[in-house]
mmCIF file of C-alpha atoms in Angstrom:
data_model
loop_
_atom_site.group_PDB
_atom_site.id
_atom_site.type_symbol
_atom_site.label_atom_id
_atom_site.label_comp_id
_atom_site.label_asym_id
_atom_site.label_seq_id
_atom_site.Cartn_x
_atom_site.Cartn_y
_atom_site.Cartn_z
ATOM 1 C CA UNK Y 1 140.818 -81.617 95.095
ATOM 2 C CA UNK Y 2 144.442 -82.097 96.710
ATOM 3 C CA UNK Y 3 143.396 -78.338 98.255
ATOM 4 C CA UNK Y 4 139.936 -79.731 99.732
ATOM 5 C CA UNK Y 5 142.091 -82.717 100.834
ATOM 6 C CA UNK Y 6 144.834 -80.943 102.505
ATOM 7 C CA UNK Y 7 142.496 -79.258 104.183
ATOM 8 C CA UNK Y 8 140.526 -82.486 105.710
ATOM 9 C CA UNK Y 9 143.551 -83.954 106.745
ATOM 10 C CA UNK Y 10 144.796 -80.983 108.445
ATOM 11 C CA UNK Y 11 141.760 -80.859 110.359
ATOM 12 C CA UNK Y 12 143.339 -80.424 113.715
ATOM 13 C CA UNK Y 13 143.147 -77.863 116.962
ATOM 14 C CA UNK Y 14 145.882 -75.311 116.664
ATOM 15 C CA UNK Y 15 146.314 -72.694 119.720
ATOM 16 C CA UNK Y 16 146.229 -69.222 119.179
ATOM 17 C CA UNK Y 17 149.725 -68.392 118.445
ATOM 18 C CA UNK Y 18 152.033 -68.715 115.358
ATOM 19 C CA UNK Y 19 153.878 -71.633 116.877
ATOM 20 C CA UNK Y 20 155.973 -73.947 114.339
ATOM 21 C CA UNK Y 21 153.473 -76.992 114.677
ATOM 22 C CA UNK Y 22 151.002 -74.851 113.563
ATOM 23 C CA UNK Y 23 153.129 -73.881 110.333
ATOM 24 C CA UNK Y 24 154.009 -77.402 109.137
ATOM 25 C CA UNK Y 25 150.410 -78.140 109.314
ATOM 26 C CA UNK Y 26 150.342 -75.774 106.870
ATOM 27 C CA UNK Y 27 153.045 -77.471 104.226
ATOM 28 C CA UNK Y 28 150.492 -79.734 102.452
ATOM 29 C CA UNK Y 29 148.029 -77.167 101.186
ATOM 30 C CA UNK Y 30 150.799 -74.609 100.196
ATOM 31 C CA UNK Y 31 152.261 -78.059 97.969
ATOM 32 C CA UNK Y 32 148.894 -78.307 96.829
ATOM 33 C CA UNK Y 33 148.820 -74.834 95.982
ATOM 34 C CA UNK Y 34 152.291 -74.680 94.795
ATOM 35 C CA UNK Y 35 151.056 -77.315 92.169
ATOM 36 C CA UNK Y 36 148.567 -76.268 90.752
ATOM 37 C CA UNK Y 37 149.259 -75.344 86.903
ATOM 38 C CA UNK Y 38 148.834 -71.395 86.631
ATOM 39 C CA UNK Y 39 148.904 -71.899 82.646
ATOM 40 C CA UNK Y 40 146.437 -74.363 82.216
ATOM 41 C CA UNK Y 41 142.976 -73.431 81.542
ATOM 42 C CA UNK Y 42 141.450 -75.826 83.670
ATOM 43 C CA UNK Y 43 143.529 -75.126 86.770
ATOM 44 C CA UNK Y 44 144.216 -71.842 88.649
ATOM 45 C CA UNK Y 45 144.009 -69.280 86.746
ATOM 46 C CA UNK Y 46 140.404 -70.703 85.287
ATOM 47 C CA UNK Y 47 139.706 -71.186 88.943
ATOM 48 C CA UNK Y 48 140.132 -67.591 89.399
ATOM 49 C CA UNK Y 49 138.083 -66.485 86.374
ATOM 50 C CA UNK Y 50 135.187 -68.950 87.090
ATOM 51 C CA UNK Y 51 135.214 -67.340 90.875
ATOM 52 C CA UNK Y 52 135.324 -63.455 89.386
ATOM 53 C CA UNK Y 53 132.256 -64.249 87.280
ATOM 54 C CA UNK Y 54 130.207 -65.950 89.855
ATOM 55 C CA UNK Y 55 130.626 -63.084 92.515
ATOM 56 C CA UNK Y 56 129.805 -60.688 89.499
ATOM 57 C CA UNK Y 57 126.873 -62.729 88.291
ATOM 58 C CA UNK Y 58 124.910 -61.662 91.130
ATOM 59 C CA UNK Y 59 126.556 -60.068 94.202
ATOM 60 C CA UNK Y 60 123.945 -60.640 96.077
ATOM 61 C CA UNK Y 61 123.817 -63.853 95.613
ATOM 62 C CA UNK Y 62 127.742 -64.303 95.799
ATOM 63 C CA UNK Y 63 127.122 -62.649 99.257
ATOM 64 C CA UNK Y 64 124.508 -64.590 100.779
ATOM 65 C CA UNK Y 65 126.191 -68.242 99.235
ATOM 66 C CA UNK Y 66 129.808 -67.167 100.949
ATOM 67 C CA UNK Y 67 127.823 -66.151 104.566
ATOM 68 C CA UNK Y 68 125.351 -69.468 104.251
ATOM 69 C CA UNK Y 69 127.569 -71.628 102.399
ATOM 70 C CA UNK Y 70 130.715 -70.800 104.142
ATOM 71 C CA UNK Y 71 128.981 -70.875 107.856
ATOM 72 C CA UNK Y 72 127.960 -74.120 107.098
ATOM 73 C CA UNK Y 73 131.189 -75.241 105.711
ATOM 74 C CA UNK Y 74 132.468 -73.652 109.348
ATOM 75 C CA UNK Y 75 130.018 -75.811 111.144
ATOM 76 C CA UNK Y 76 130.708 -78.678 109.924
ATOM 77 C CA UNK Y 77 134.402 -78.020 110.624
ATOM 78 C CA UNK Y 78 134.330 -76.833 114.280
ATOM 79 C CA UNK Y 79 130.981 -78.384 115.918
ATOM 80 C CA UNK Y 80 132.607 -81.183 117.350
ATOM 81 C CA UNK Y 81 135.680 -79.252 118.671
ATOM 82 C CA UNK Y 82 134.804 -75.641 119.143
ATOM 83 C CA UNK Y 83 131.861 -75.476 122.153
ATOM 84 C CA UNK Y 84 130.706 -71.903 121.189
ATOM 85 C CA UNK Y 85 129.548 -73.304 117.649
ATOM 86 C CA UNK Y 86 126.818 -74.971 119.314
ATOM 87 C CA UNK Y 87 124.698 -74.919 115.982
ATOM 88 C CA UNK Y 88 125.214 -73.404 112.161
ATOM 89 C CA UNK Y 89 123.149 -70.403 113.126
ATOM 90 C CA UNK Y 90 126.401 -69.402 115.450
ATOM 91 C CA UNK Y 91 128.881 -70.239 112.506
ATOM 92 C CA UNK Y 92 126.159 -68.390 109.879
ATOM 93 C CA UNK Y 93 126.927 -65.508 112.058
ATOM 94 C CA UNK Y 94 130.614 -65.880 112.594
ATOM 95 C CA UNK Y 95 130.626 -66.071 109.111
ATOM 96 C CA UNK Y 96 129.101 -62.590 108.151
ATOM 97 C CA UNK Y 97 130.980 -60.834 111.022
ATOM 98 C CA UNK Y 98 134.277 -62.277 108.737
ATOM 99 C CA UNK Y 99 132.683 -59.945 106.129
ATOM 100 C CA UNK Y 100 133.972 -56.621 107.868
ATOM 101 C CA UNK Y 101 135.426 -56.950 111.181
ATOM 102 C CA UNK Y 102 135.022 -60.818 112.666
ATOM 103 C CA UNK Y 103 133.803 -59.653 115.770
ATOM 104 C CA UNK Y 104 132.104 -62.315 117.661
ATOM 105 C CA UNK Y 105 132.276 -64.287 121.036
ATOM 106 C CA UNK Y 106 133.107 -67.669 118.880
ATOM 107 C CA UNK Y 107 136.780 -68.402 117.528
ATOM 108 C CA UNK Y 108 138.473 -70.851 115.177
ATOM 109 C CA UNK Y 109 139.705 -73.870 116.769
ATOM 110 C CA UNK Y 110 140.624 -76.225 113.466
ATOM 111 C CA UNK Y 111 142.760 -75.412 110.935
ATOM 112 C CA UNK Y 112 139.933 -75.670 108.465
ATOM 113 C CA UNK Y 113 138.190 -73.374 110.863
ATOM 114 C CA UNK Y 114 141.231 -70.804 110.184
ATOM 115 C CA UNK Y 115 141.355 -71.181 106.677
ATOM 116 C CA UNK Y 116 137.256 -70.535 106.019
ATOM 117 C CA UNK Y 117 137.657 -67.603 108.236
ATOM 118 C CA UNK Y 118 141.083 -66.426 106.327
ATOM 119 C CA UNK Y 119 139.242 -66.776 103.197
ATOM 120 C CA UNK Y 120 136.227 -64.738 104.044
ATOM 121 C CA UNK Y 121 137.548 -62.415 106.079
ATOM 122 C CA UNK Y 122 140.601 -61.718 102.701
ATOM 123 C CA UNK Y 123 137.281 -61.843 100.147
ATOM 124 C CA UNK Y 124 134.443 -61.076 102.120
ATOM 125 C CA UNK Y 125 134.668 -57.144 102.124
ATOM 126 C CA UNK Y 126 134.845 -57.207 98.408
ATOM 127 C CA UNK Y 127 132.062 -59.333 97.957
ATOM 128 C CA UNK Y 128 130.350 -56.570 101.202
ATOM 129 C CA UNK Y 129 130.787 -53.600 99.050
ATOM 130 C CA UNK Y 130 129.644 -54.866 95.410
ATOM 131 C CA UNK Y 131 126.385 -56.634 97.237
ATOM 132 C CA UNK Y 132 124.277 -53.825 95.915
ATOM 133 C CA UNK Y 133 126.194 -54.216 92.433
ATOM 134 C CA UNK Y 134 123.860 -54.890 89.271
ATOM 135 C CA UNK Y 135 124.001 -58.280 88.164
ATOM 136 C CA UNK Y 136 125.947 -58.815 85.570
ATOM 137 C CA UNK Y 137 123.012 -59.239 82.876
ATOM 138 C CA UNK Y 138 122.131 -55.900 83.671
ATOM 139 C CA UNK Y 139 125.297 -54.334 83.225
ATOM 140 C CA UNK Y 140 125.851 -56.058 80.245
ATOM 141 C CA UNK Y 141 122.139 -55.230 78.781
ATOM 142 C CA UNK Y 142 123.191 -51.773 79.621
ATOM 143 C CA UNK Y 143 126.565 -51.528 77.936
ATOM 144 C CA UNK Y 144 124.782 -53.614 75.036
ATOM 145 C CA UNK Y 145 121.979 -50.608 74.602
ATOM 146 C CA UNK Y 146 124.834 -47.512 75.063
ATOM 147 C CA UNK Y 147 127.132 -49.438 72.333
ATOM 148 C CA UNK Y 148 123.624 -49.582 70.202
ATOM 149 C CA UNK Y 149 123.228 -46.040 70.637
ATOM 150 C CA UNK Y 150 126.724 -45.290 69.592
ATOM 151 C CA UNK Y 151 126.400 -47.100 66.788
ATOM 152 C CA UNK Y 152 122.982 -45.324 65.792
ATOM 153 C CA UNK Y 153 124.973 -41.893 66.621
ATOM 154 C CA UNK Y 154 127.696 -42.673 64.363
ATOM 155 C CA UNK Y 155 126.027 -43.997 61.826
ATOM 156 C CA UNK Y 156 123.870 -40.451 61.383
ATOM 157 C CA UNK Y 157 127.635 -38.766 61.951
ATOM 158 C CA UNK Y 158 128.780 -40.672 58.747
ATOM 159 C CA UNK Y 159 125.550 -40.011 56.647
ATOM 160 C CA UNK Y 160 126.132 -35.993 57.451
ATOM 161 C CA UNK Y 161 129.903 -36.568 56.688
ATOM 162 C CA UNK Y 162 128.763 -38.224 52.965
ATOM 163 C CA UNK Y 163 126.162 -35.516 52.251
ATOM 164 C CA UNK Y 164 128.611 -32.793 53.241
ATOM 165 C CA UNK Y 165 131.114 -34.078 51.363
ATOM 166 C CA UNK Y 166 128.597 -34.713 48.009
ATOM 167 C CA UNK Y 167 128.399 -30.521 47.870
#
């Protein structure tokens, strides 16, 4: 929550440039970052397995909740700041150009603006190229049916082995 936090409070229009206000707006969500406890199973690094699964659950689904979701999210940031996000069909698009290259006319103004685009434009080509993925319930009814076969396969190996073996 201190991340989400961090983030609302550092809601503010940065220009374009790396300038040094810019940076120390920055400070609180790296502290919040920075203490978060890597070891604990209910902070980071379960964070990072919980977000793994998800986009492997269904990619295309992963896909279509980070381009809706996180469009939204960018509305709701920028609307009231940003004039060319007029409505959350324009940050819906933003949004999926972040996938690949982030072309488009509209821009980031707020520093939660930067960091939803940062995020999907660092996570968003991954998520792109497994969107045609299986879900993982097919993989894994897949994998489940090949082991079963294996099994079959080496049980017969084994009866051959005993039979040869009884001559």
């Amino acid at each position: 929550m201190a991340f989400i936090d961090a983030l609302h409070a550092n809601n503010v229009h940065s220009s374009p440039g790396p300038m040094a206000g810019d940076l120390t707006a920055l400070m609180p969500l790296a502290l919040a970052f920075l203490s978060l406890d890597r070891d604990d199973a209910s902070g980071y690094a379960s964070l990072k397995s919980d977000l793994r699964r998800w986009a492997k659950e269904d990619p295309i689904d992963a896909l279509f909740a980070t381009v809706v979701g996180g469009g939204l999210a960018f509305y709701l940031a920028e609307h009231e700041r940003n004039p060319a996000c007029a409505n959350p069909w324009d940050a819906i698009l933003y949004m999926s150009t972040c996938l690949s290259v982030g072309y488009d006319n509209l821009f980031p103004v707020t520093s939660t603006g930067h960091a939803l685009a940062a995020l999907v434009q660092a996570f968003g080509p991954a998520l792109s190229e497994r969107a045609f993925d299986e879900p993982a319930a097919v993989v894994k009814a897949a994998a489940d049916e090949a082991a079963a076969v294996n099994r079959a396969i080496l049980a017969r190996l084994e009866d051959i082995v005993r039979l040869l073996e009884a001559r």
